[in-house]
Amino acid sequence: MHNIETTVTILLWLTTSWRATKDWKDRRNRALWWTFFGLSMMMTLRLAPGKHLDQITGVTDLSYLLKHLFGGVLASAALLAFLQDISGKSDRTATMRRLRVALPLGTAVSMSALFFAKLQPYETVTIYQDVTAHLALLSYTVIFLGFLSVSLISGVQVCWRWGRESGNGMLGWGLRIIGIGLAAGVLYSAVRIAALFSRFRGDGILPGDQDDLVATLLLLTALFLIVVGSTLPVLDRLRSWRKERQDLLRLRPLWKDLTQSVPSVRLDPPRSTLVERLDPRHVKKRLYRRTVEIRDAALALNDHAPPVIRTRAREHVATAGLIGTQAETAAEACRLASARRSRLRGESPSPQPHQPSGGGRDLHSEIRALTQLSEAFYSDLTHAFVAATEPSTPSPLLETQR
């Protein structure tokens, strides 16, 4: 069991550290960071550092109080605030906002008062031998687990309601898993309260220390499910990042060839393929910029494609049996390839009416359109068109570019 607790503690601190870099800048997500910080502190205080803290401060079972304040009061209040906020059910009145702060604060103050007034200098194990201390512990636990249960039950309701509304994506399933974890936390509270009342009569609900074992298993299950559920939506973002990175690299050849002839449209100087592959930062921003520069380069090459080239491009793709959107894309690719060669040869442009090429209404559809254009640009059909329209004597400027 100790190894399992250590593993869960490490997972919590890893999650807390990772979320510190992504959640702290967003005010709405800070509550989630506080949740994991509180849970991490709670689990840490359950282990050897908690005993060391008691020895250093000289306050018996101080770690017992602190792990409840961190893991029960702070974490549950922060998680509930986060769930209500993202689900659109946040408190809209000043009274409700004050109550959200006053209730956990009052719980923490009451627990601390009972702890220092009646539960010192007893150790947790010997408290059951003193009726007054036992009653104080009973009051302490009822206040703590009562607040925890109310918060967790509210969290379960929010998770299940919003999880259904979010569908069957990673976000929806993540919320459902968090809801199951919170439900396990409610069972943990119930077992703890039942065990405490039963021990007041001199026995437990289960033989030996099995009460503690069952409660600990429920707690660890709840923590593990909360970590998994809160991390699951990240898979969606990771999948989107991976798709955007693939699109970025897939459009690189077309971007490089078109902007080579119109370098003025580049915001930044081109980087090597290796550097671009290894750089994981700002992928969506770079992809958006790449689509803009491809379209800007195509617009600049418009004056290097006279009407005769446009007509021959349409006839060329029609001869190949292409129709509809596929034919339009192939004709545009032929026109761009010919215009690029013309500009690289140093030929003077002649003003032509701008004919908007097919594109997308948003980044997703624009990427799809440019991907199709890139495939057509490097097809045998386009190579054949360029070869057929190429002057017999290449320009020295073109040879230099090669």
Short mmCIF file of C-alpha atoms in Angstrom, two decimals:
data_model
loop_
_atom_site.label_atom_id
_atom_site.label_comp_id
_atom_site.label_asym_id
_atom_site.label_seq_id
_atom_site.Cartn_x
_atom_site.Cartn_y
_atom_site.Cartn_z
CA MET A 1 0.00 0.00 0.00
CA HIS A 2 2.89 2.36 0.78
CA ASN A 3 4.26 1.93 -2.76
CA ILE A 4 0.85 2.71 -4.23
CA GLU A 5 0.54 5.87 -2.13
CA THR A 6 4.03 6.95 -3.19
CA THR A 7 3.17 6.37 -6.86
CA VAL A 8 -0.06 8.37 -6.61
CA THR A 9 1.83 11.17 -4.81
CA ILE A 10 4.40 11.34 -7.60
CA LEU A 11 1.64 11.42 -10.23
CA LEU A 12 -0.07 14.27 -8.40
CA TRP A 13 3.11 16.35 -8.15
CA LEU A 14 3.91 15.74 -11.82
CA THR A 15 0.41 16.89 -12.74
CA THR A 16 0.71 19.91 -10.46
CA SER A 17 4.08 20.92 -11.93
CA TRP A 18 2.89 20.45 -15.50
CA ARG A 19 -0.29 22.44 -14.91
CA ALA A 20 1.66 25.27 -13.29
CA THR A 21 3.04 26.13 -16.72
CA LYS A 22 -0.30 26.03 -18.56
CA ASP A 23 -3.04 26.85 -16.03
CA TRP A 24 -1.62 29.73 -14.04
CA LYS A 25 -1.87 32.25 -16.86
CA ASP A 26 -5.59 31.51 -17.25
CA ARG A 27 -7.51 32.83 -14.25
CA ARG A 28 -10.30 30.29 -14.79
CA ASN A 29 -7.88 27.36 -14.70
CA ARG A 30 -6.03 28.47 -11.57
CA ALA A 31 -8.66 26.75 -9.42
CA LEU A 32 -7.73 23.43 -11.04
CA TRP A 33 -4.08 24.02 -10.23
CA TRP A 34 -4.97 24.73 -6.60
CA THR A 35 -6.93 21.46 -6.58
CA PHE A 36 -3.92 19.41 -7.58
CA PHE A 37 -1.62 21.37 -5.30
CA GLY A 38 -3.90 20.62 -2.34
CA LEU A 39 -4.14 16.93 -3.23
CA SER A 40 -0.37 16.70 -3.69
CA MET A 41 0.24 18.28 -0.29
CA MET A 42 -2.30 15.94 1.31
CA MET A 43 -0.64 12.82 -0.07
CA THR A 44 2.84 14.10 0.81
CA LEU A 45 1.77 14.67 4.41
CA ARG A 46 0.45 11.10 4.58
CA LEU A 47 3.97 9.84 3.97
CA ALA A 48 7.27 10.31 5.81
CA PRO A 49 7.41 14.12 5.34
CA GLY A 50 4.29 14.38 7.53
CA LYS A 51 6.00 12.62 10.44
CA HIS A 52 9.08 14.78 10.00
CA LEU A 53 6.91 17.91 10.12
CA ASP A 54 5.39 16.78 13.43
CA GLN A 55 8.85 16.19 14.88
CA ILE A 56 10.27 19.50 13.65
CA THR A 57 7.35 21.65 14.87
CA GLY A 58 6.76 19.68 18.06
CA VAL A 59 3.01 19.76 17.37
CA THR A 60 1.59 16.26 17.66
CA ASP A 61 -0.28 15.17 14.53
CA LEU A 62 0.02 18.60 12.88
CA SER A 63 0.28 16.74 9.58
CA TYR A 64 -3.13 15.20 10.36
CA LEU A 65 -4.72 18.66 10.40
CA LEU A 66 -2.79 20.02 7.44
CA LYS A 67 -3.49 17.10 5.13
CA HIS A 68 -7.22 17.60 5.76
CA LEU A 69 -7.00 21.35 5.21
CA PHE A 70 -5.04 20.91 1.98
CA GLY A 71 -6.71 17.82 0.56
CA GLY A 72 -10.20 18.13 1.96
CA VAL A 73 -10.98 21.82 2.24
CA LEU A 74 -8.71 23.57 -0.27
CA ALA A 75 -8.76 20.91 -3.00
CA SER A 76 -12.48 20.17 -2.89
CA ALA A 77 -13.45 23.87 -2.79
CA ALA A 78 -11.11 24.68 -5.67
CA LEU A 79 -12.31 21.72 -7.76
CA LEU A 80 -15.95 22.64 -7.24
CA ALA A 81 -15.23 26.25 -8.20
CA PHE A 82 -13.45 25.08 -11.37
CA LEU A 83 -16.23 22.67 -12.39
CA GLN A 84 -18.94 25.26 -11.82
CA ASP A 85 -17.00 27.87 -13.74
CA ILE A 86 -16.30 25.79 -16.86
CA SER A 87 -19.86 24.42 -16.90
CA GLY A 88 -21.34 27.91 -16.91
CA LYS A 89 -22.92 27.38 -13.50
CA SER A 90 -20.69 29.76 -11.59
CA ASP A 91 -22.17 31.89 -8.84
CA ARG A 92 -23.70 35.02 -10.29
CA THR A 93 -24.72 36.78 -7.11
CA ALA A 94 -22.43 38.41 -4.58
CA THR A 95 -24.03 36.39 -1.78
CA MET A 96 -23.26 33.07 -3.45
CA ARG A 97 -19.70 34.14 -4.22
CA ARG A 98 -19.16 35.13 -0.59
CA LEU A 99 -20.67 31.83 0.56
CA ARG A 100 -18.28 29.91 -1.68
CA VAL A 101 -15.38 31.53 0.19
CA ALA A 102 -16.97 31.65 3.67
CA LEU A 103 -18.00 28.00 3.82
CA PRO A 104 -14.55 26.44 3.30
CA LEU A 105 -12.94 29.16 5.39
CA GLY A 106 -15.39 28.51 8.25
CA THR A 107 -14.78 24.77 7.95
CA ALA A 108 -11.02 25.27 8.16
CA VAL A 109 -11.31 27.56 11.19
CA SER A 110 -13.65 25.16 13.02
CA MET A 111 -11.37 22.19 12.34
CA SER A 112 -8.30 24.12 13.50
CA ALA A 113 -10.06 25.30 16.70
CA LEU A 114 -11.15 21.77 17.63
CA PHE A 115 -7.72 20.39 16.82
CA PHE A 116 -5.75 22.79 18.99
CA ALA A 117 -8.32 23.04 21.78
CA LYS A 118 -9.24 19.39 22.36
CA LEU A 119 -7.06 17.09 20.26
CA GLN A 120 -3.71 18.12 21.74
CA PRO A 121 -1.41 16.66 22.96
CA TYR A 122 -3.04 13.33 22.08
CA GLU A 123 -1.83 11.21 19.23
CA THR A 124 -4.54 10.06 16.84
CA VAL A 125 -4.37 6.44 18.03
CA THR A 126 -4.84 7.30 21.73
CA ILE A 127 -7.69 9.78 21.21
CA TYR A 128 -10.22 6.94 21.33
CA GLN A 129 -9.28 6.30 24.98
CA ASP A 130 -10.48 9.76 26.10
CA VAL A 131 -14.21 10.47 25.81
CA THR A 132 -13.82 14.26 25.55
CA ALA A 133 -11.09 14.02 22.96
CA HIS A 134 -13.08 11.37 21.11
CA LEU A 135 -16.13 13.67 20.96
CA ALA A 136 -13.90 16.47 19.72
CA LEU A 137 -12.49 14.16 17.05
CA LEU A 138 -16.02 13.13 16.13
CA SER A 139 -17.05 16.78 15.72
CA TYR A 140 -13.87 17.52 13.80
CA THR A 141 -14.43 14.61 11.43
CA VAL A 142 -18.13 15.31 10.90
CA ILE A 143 -17.37 18.94 10.01
CA PHE A 144 -14.53 17.95 7.71
CA LEU A 145 -16.20 15.03 5.97
CA GLY A 146 -19.54 16.82 5.87
CA PHE A 147 -18.01 19.70 3.93
CA LEU A 148 -16.05 17.27 1.77
CA SER A 149 -19.13 15.19 0.97
CA VAL A 150 -21.27 18.19 0.06
CA SER A 151 -18.53 19.52 -2.23
CA LEU A 152 -17.94 16.13 -3.85
CA ILE A 153 -21.64 15.43 -4.40
CA SER A 154 -22.03 18.84 -6.05
CA GLY A 155 -18.99 18.04 -8.17
CA VAL A 156 -20.45 14.67 -9.22
CA GLN A 157 -23.66 16.40 -10.35
CA VAL A 158 -21.75 18.98 -12.38
CA CYS A 159 -19.48 16.34 -13.97
CA TRP A 160 -22.28 14.04 -15.04
CA ARG A 161 -24.52 16.80 -16.32
CA TRP A 162 -21.79 18.56 -18.27
CA GLY A 163 -20.19 15.27 -19.31
CA ARG A 164 -23.40 14.25 -21.10
CA GLU A 165 -23.68 17.67 -22.74
CA SER A 166 -20.08 17.42 -23.95
CA GLY A 167 -20.78 14.22 -25.89
CA ASN A 168 -18.45 11.25 -26.29
CA GLY A 169 -15.25 13.16 -26.91
CA MET A 170 -12.25 13.20 -24.61
CA LEU A 171 -13.69 16.12 -22.65
CA GLY A 172 -16.99 14.36 -22.03
CA TRP A 173 -15.33 11.12 -20.93
CA GLY A 174 -12.82 13.03 -18.84
CA LEU A 175 -15.62 14.70 -16.91
CA ARG A 176 -17.38 11.36 -16.42
CA ILE A 177 -14.18 9.81 -15.04
CA ILE A 178 -13.72 12.76 -12.68
CA GLY A 179 -17.32 12.26 -11.58
CA ILE A 180 -16.64 8.59 -10.79
CA GLY A 181 -13.55 9.65 -8.85
CA LEU A 182 -15.57 12.16 -6.85
CA ALA A 183 -18.18 9.47 -6.16
CA ALA A 184 -15.39 7.27 -4.78
CA GLY A 185 -14.45 10.23 -2.57
CA VAL A 186 -18.02 10.35 -1.24
CA LEU A 187 -17.79 6.64 -0.36
CA TYR A 188 -14.48 7.36 1.36
CA SER A 189 -16.19 9.98 3.52
CA ALA A 190 -19.04 7.59 4.35
CA VAL A 191 -16.64 4.82 5.40
CA ARG A 192 -14.63 7.22 7.56
CA ILE A 193 -17.71 8.56 9.35
CA ALA A 194 -19.15 5.06 9.87
CA ALA A 195 -15.83 3.79 11.21
CA LEU A 196 -15.53 6.71 13.61
CA PHE A 197 -19.04 6.24 15.04
CA SER A 198 -18.54 2.49 15.36
CA ARG A 199 -15.23 2.93 17.16
CA PHE A 200 -16.96 5.22 19.62
CA ARG A 201 -18.81 2.08 20.74
CA GLY A 202 -15.56 0.15 20.95
CA ASP A 203 -15.43 -1.73 17.66
CA GLY A 204 -15.22 -1.01 13.95
CA ILE A 205 -17.43 -1.70 10.96
CA LEU A 206 -14.85 -4.22 9.75
CA PRO A 207 -12.43 -6.45 11.70
CA GLY A 208 -9.02 -5.13 12.64
CA ASP A 209 -7.69 -2.22 10.58
CA GLN A 210 -9.67 -3.11 7.48
CA ASP A 211 -11.71 0.09 7.89
CA ASP A 212 -8.56 2.11 7.24
CA LEU A 213 -7.58 -0.18 4.36
CA VAL A 214 -10.94 0.18 2.59
CA ALA A 215 -10.98 3.97 3.15
CA THR A 216 -7.42 4.31 1.85
CA LEU A 217 -8.23 2.27 -1.27
CA LEU A 218 -11.26 4.46 -1.95
CA LEU A 219 -9.15 7.60 -1.47
CA LEU A 220 -6.41 6.42 -3.82
CA THR A 221 -9.00 5.33 -6.39
CA ALA A 222 -10.63 8.76 -6.23
CA LEU A 223 -7.30 10.56 -6.65
CA PHE A 224 -6.20 8.34 -9.54
CA LEU A 225 -9.48 8.82 -11.41
CA ILE A 226 -9.37 12.59 -10.88
CA VAL A 227 -5.84 12.71 -12.33
CA VAL A 228 -6.84 10.53 -15.31
CA GLY A 229 -10.08 12.41 -15.96
CA SER A 230 -8.46 15.84 -15.83
CA THR A 231 -5.62 14.71 -18.09
CA LEU A 232 -7.80 12.94 -20.69
CA PRO A 233 -8.92 16.15 -22.50
CA VAL A 234 -5.23 16.88 -23.09
CA LEU A 235 -5.22 13.97 -25.55
CA ASP A 236 -7.58 15.96 -27.76
CA ARG A 237 -5.22 18.92 -27.74
CA LEU A 238 -2.25 16.62 -28.32
CA ARG A 239 -4.03 15.04 -31.28
CA SER A 240 -4.83 18.49 -32.69
CA TRP A 241 -1.22 19.58 -32.20
CA ARG A 242 0.00 16.45 -34.00
CA LYS A 243 -2.39 17.04 -36.91
CA GLU A 244 -1.36 20.72 -37.18
CA ARG A 245 2.31 19.74 -37.12
CA GLN A 246 1.74 17.22 -39.93
CA ASP A 247 -0.04 19.89 -41.98
CA LEU A 248 2.76 22.37 -41.30
CA LEU A 249 5.39 19.96 -42.61
CA ARG A 250 3.20 18.76 -45.48
CA LEU A 251 2.79 22.32 -46.79
CA ARG A 252 6.47 23.16 -46.40
CA PRO A 253 7.56 22.16 -49.96
CA LEU A 254 4.81 24.23 -51.60
CA TRP A 255 5.49 27.17 -49.28
CA LYS A 256 9.24 26.95 -49.90
CA ASP A 257 8.96 26.80 -53.70
CA LEU A 258 6.38 29.59 -54.02
CA THR A 259 8.03 31.97 -51.55
CA GLN A 260 11.41 31.28 -53.12
CA SER A 261 10.18 33.26 -56.09
CA VAL A 262 8.49 35.89 -53.87
CA PRO A 263 10.69 36.11 -50.75
CA SER A 264 9.09 39.41 -49.70
CA VAL A 265 5.99 37.58 -48.42
CA ARG A 266 8.00 35.70 -45.79
CA LEU A 267 7.68 37.11 -42.29
CA ASP A 268 10.75 35.20 -41.08
CA PRO A 269 13.70 33.71 -42.95
CA PRO A 270 13.26 30.02 -43.82
CA ARG A 271 14.64 27.46 -41.41
CA SER A 272 16.01 24.02 -42.19
CA THR A 273 13.63 21.08 -42.30
CA LEU A 274 15.35 19.53 -39.28
CA VAL A 275 14.92 22.64 -37.14
CA GLU A 276 11.29 22.92 -38.14
CA ARG A 277 10.62 19.30 -37.29
CA LEU A 278 12.26 19.58 -33.88
CA ASP A 279 10.56 22.84 -32.86
CA PRO A 280 7.27 22.00 -31.06
CA ARG A 281 6.32 25.60 -30.25
CA HIS A 282 3.48 27.71 -31.66
CA VAL A 283 2.56 25.10 -34.28
CA LYS A 284 -0.91 26.51 -34.97
CA LYS A 285 0.42 30.06 -35.30
CA ARG A 286 3.15 28.89 -37.69
CA LEU A 287 0.65 26.88 -39.71
CA TYR A 288 -1.66 29.88 -40.01
CA ARG A 289 1.25 32.05 -41.12
CA ARG A 290 2.28 29.42 -43.67
CA THR A 291 -1.16 29.38 -45.30
CA VAL A 292 -1.15 33.19 -45.48
CA GLU A 293 2.30 33.30 -47.11
CA ILE A 294 1.33 30.64 -49.67
CA ARG A 295 -1.72 32.66 -50.68
CA ASP A 296 0.28 35.90 -50.73
CA ALA A 297 2.88 34.30 -52.97
CA ALA A 298 0.17 32.99 -55.28
CA LEU A 299 -1.32 36.47 -55.48
CA ALA A 300 2.07 37.98 -56.32
CA LEU A 301 2.57 35.39 -59.07
CA ASN A 302 -0.78 36.28 -60.64
CA ASP A 303 0.79 38.82 -63.03
CA HIS A 304 3.23 36.19 -64.33
CA ALA A 305 0.40 34.03 -65.71
CA PRO A 306 -1.02 35.68 -68.85
CA PRO A 307 -4.40 34.63 -70.27
CA VAL A 308 -2.80 32.23 -72.75
CA ILE A 309 -1.21 30.26 -69.89
CA ARG A 310 -4.52 30.15 -67.99
CA THR A 311 -6.33 28.89 -71.08
CA ARG A 312 -3.71 26.25 -71.82
CA ALA A 313 -3.80 25.11 -68.16
CA ARG A 314 -7.57 24.56 -68.31
CA GLU A 315 -7.27 22.71 -71.63
CA HIS A 316 -4.42 20.61 -70.25
CA VAL A 317 -6.37 19.35 -67.24
CA ALA A 318 -9.51 18.84 -69.34
CA THR A 319 -7.53 16.65 -71.70
CA ALA A 320 -6.50 14.57 -68.69
CA GLY A 321 -10.19 13.96 -67.93
CA LEU A 322 -10.43 16.08 -64.78
CA ILE A 323 -13.66 17.90 -63.98
CA GLY A 324 -15.13 20.07 -61.24
CA THR A 325 -13.10 21.09 -58.21
CA GLN A 326 -10.33 18.65 -59.06
CA ALA A 327 -9.91 20.31 -62.46
CA GLU A 328 -9.87 23.80 -60.92
CA THR A 329 -7.20 22.79 -58.43
CA ALA A 330 -5.07 21.13 -61.09
CA ALA A 331 -5.37 24.17 -63.38
CA GLU A 332 -4.36 26.48 -60.56
CA ALA A 333 -1.34 24.28 -59.83
CA CYS A 334 -0.29 24.39 -63.48
CA ARG A 335 -0.73 28.17 -63.60
CA LEU A 336 1.30 28.67 -60.39
CA ALA A 337 4.10 26.38 -61.52
CA SER A 338 4.37 28.20 -64.85
CA ALA A 339 4.20 31.63 -63.19
CA ARG A 340 6.87 30.64 -60.69
CA ARG A 341 9.21 29.59 -63.48
CA SER A 342 8.49 32.83 -65.33
CA ARG A 343 9.36 34.96 -62.30
CA LEU A 344 12.51 32.98 -61.59
CA ARG A 345 13.58 33.55 -65.20
CA GLY A 346 13.34 37.26 -64.53
CA GLU A 347 10.54 37.89 -67.02
CA SER A 348 8.63 41.12 -66.56
CA PRO A 349 5.11 40.73 -65.17
CA SER A 350 2.07 41.98 -67.03
CA PRO A 351 -0.92 43.14 -64.95
CA GLN A 352 -3.67 40.54 -65.00
CA PRO A 353 -7.13 40.59 -63.42
CA HIS A 354 -7.06 38.77 -60.13
CA GLN A 355 -9.05 35.55 -60.16
CA PRO A 356 -9.52 34.33 -56.57
CA SER A 357 -8.50 30.72 -56.24
CA GLY A 358 -10.49 28.15 -54.33
CA GLY A 359 -9.88 28.27 -50.61
CA GLY A 360 -11.50 27.61 -47.27
CA ARG A 361 -13.70 29.60 -44.97
CA ASP A 362 -11.59 28.70 -41.96
CA LEU A 363 -8.13 27.39 -41.21
CA HIS A 364 -9.21 23.75 -41.39
CA SER A 365 -10.81 23.99 -44.83
CA GLU A 366 -8.01 26.26 -46.09
CA ILE A 367 -5.41 23.68 -45.10
CA ARG A 368 -7.39 21.00 -46.92
CA ALA A 369 -7.56 23.17 -50.05
CA LEU A 370 -3.84 23.96 -49.94
CA THR A 371 -2.96 20.31 -49.35
CA GLN A 372 -4.87 19.39 -52.50
CA LEU A 373 -3.12 22.22 -54.33
CA SER A 374 0.26 20.96 -53.14
CA GLU A 375 -0.48 17.43 -54.36
CA ALA A 376 -1.50 18.81 -57.75
CA PHE A 377 1.54 21.15 -57.88
CA TYR A 378 3.96 18.22 -57.65
CA SER A 379 1.95 15.85 -59.85
CA ASP A 380 3.12 14.47 -63.19
CA LEU A 381 0.28 16.41 -64.82
CA THR A 382 1.73 19.74 -63.67
CA HIS A 383 5.30 18.71 -64.53
CA ALA A 384 4.13 17.86 -68.05
CA PHE A 385 2.41 21.23 -68.40
CA VAL A 386 5.50 23.15 -67.27
CA ALA A 387 7.70 21.15 -69.65
CA ALA A 388 5.31 21.87 -72.53
CA THR A 389 5.24 25.61 -71.86
CA GLU A 390 8.91 26.02 -70.98
CA PRO A 391 10.97 28.21 -73.36
CA SER A 392 13.56 26.29 -75.34
CA THR A 393 16.47 28.28 -73.88
CA PRO A 394 16.48 28.54 -70.07
CA SER A 395 17.30 31.86 -68.51
CA PRO A 396 20.63 32.23 -66.68
CA LEU A 397 18.68 33.52 -63.65
CA LEU A 398 16.69 30.28 -63.51
CA GLU A 399 19.84 28.23 -63.77
CA THR A 400 21.31 30.19 -60.86
CA GLN A 401 18.19 29.52 -58.73
CA ARG A 402 18.51 25.82 -59.44
#
